[in-house]
Short mmCIF file of C-alpha atoms in Angstrom, two decimals:
data_model
loop_
_atom_site.label_atom_id
_atom_site.label_comp_id
_atom_site.label_asym_id
_atom_site.label_seq_id
_atom_site.Cartn_x
_atom_site.Cartn_y
_atom_site.Cartn_z
CA MET A 1 0.00 0.00 0.00
CA ASN A 2 2.78 2.41 0.93
CA LYS A 3 4.68 1.75 -2.34
CA LYS A 4 1.56 2.40 -4.43
CA PHE A 5 0.89 5.65 -2.61
CA ARG A 6 4.49 6.75 -3.08
CA LEU A 7 4.32 5.88 -6.80
CA VAL A 8 1.12 7.90 -7.24
CA LEU A 9 2.69 10.90 -5.47
CA ILE A 10 5.78 10.72 -7.68
CA VAL A 11 3.68 10.53 -10.86
CA LEU A 12 1.56 13.51 -9.73
CA PHE A 13 4.66 15.52 -8.85
CA ILE A 14 6.33 14.83 -12.20
CA GLY A 15 3.09 15.49 -14.11
CA SER A 16 2.51 18.81 -12.38
CA GLY A 17 6.12 19.78 -13.07
CA LEU A 18 5.73 19.06 -16.78
CA PHE A 19 2.48 20.99 -17.14
CA SER A 20 3.76 23.97 -15.20
CA CYS A 21 6.46 24.44 -17.87
CA VAL A 22 3.90 24.98 -20.65
CA LYS A 23 4.17 28.59 -21.78
CA ARG A 24 0.91 30.51 -21.80
CA GLN A 25 0.28 33.11 -24.47
CA GLY A 26 0.63 36.71 -23.47
CA LYS A 27 -2.03 39.28 -24.34
CA LYS A 28 0.02 40.80 -27.18
CA GLU A 29 0.81 37.40 -28.70
CA LEU A 30 -2.85 36.35 -28.51
CA GLU A 31 -3.99 39.57 -30.19
CA ASP A 32 -1.40 39.06 -32.95
CA ASN A 33 -2.60 35.48 -33.52
CA LEU A 34 -6.24 36.59 -33.69
CA LYS A 35 -5.41 39.38 -36.17
CA ALA A 36 -3.36 36.98 -38.29
CA ALA A 37 -6.17 34.38 -38.35
CA MET A 38 -8.71 37.01 -39.43
CA GLY A 39 -6.32 38.39 -42.05
CA VAL A 40 -5.82 34.95 -43.56
CA TYR A 41 -9.58 34.36 -43.53
CA LEU A 42 -10.36 37.64 -45.29
CA ASN A 43 -7.57 37.60 -47.87
CA HIS A 44 -7.54 33.91 -48.81
CA ARG A 45 -11.22 33.03 -49.24
CA PRO A 46 -12.38 31.51 -52.52
CA GLY A 47 -13.77 34.19 -54.80
CA ILE A 48 -11.57 37.02 -53.47
CA ASP A 49 -9.33 38.64 -56.07
CA THR A 50 -6.39 39.79 -53.95
CA SER A 51 -4.97 41.81 -56.82
CA ARG A 52 -8.09 43.98 -56.62
CA VAL A 53 -9.19 43.87 -52.94
CA GLN A 54 -6.86 43.82 -49.95
CA PHE A 55 -7.86 43.61 -46.25
CA THR A 56 -5.64 44.74 -43.37
CA VAL A 57 -6.65 43.97 -39.78
CA LEU A 58 -5.77 46.96 -37.61
CA GLU A 59 -7.13 46.21 -34.13
CA VAL A 60 -8.90 43.47 -32.22
CA VAL A 61 -11.04 43.45 -29.09
CA TYR A 62 -11.85 39.93 -27.90
CA TYR A 63 -13.74 37.97 -25.28
CA ASP A 64 -12.29 34.64 -24.14
CA ASP A 65 -15.28 32.27 -24.31
CA LYS A 66 -15.21 28.60 -23.26
CA LYS A 67 -14.85 27.15 -26.76
CA ASP A 68 -13.51 30.05 -28.82
CA TYR A 69 -12.73 33.76 -28.94
CA ILE A 70 -15.48 36.26 -29.75
CA CYS A 71 -13.76 39.13 -31.54
CA ASP A 72 -14.50 42.59 -32.91
CA PHE A 73 -11.98 43.64 -35.55
CA LYS A 74 -11.20 47.03 -37.01
CA VAL A 75 -10.43 46.30 -40.67
CA HIS A 76 -9.10 48.50 -43.47
CA MET A 77 -10.20 47.51 -47.00
CA LYS A 78 -8.52 48.83 -50.11
CA GLU A 79 -10.14 48.20 -53.50
CA LYS A 80 -8.51 48.98 -56.83
CA THR A 81 -10.82 49.67 -59.74
CA PRO A 82 -9.70 50.60 -63.27
CA ASP A 83 -10.27 54.30 -62.71
CA GLN A 84 -9.72 54.81 -58.96
CA ILE A 85 -8.66 53.36 -55.63
CA LYS A 86 -11.29 53.13 -52.88
CA ASP A 87 -10.57 52.50 -49.25
CA THR A 88 -12.66 52.26 -46.13
CA THR A 89 -12.29 51.23 -42.52
CA GLY A 90 -14.98 49.33 -40.65
CA THR A 91 -15.64 46.75 -37.98
CA MET A 92 -16.28 43.03 -38.31
CA ARG A 93 -17.29 40.46 -35.72
CA ALA A 94 -16.11 36.86 -35.79
CA ARG A 95 -15.67 33.76 -33.65
CA ILE A 96 -12.21 32.17 -33.81
CA SER A 97 -11.41 28.71 -32.48
CA ARG A 98 -8.75 28.18 -29.83
CA ASP A 99 -6.32 26.77 -32.42
CA PHE A 100 -6.88 29.84 -34.68
CA LYS A 101 -7.86 27.64 -37.65
CA ASP A 102 -11.66 28.10 -37.79
CA VAL A 103 -13.09 31.59 -38.33
CA THR A 104 -16.84 32.16 -38.42
CA ARG A 105 -18.11 35.64 -39.28
CA SER A 106 -21.00 37.07 -37.27
CA TYR A 107 -23.18 39.60 -39.03
#
């Protein structure tokens, strides 16, 4: 009984030591990852002609939900037409998964 208890304590101690070494993302790094995920989503969708329309994500405000991040982005859009260049800045809302791979726009 004593050997089993000692073995369990050793395993718990080693396990907690390993998981305490995992680096958590800082606020700046998380914001950069969210902006990059939204930028990839906007600029690399099917049907978007990136030679004509270009999106730049400027700012992000996010809420850390249980399953994903709920984000409000400030986005600059630049559109080139044959006779002029149009640009505008607006806001977009999206949900981004914890691994930054799935982006779902909210309207």
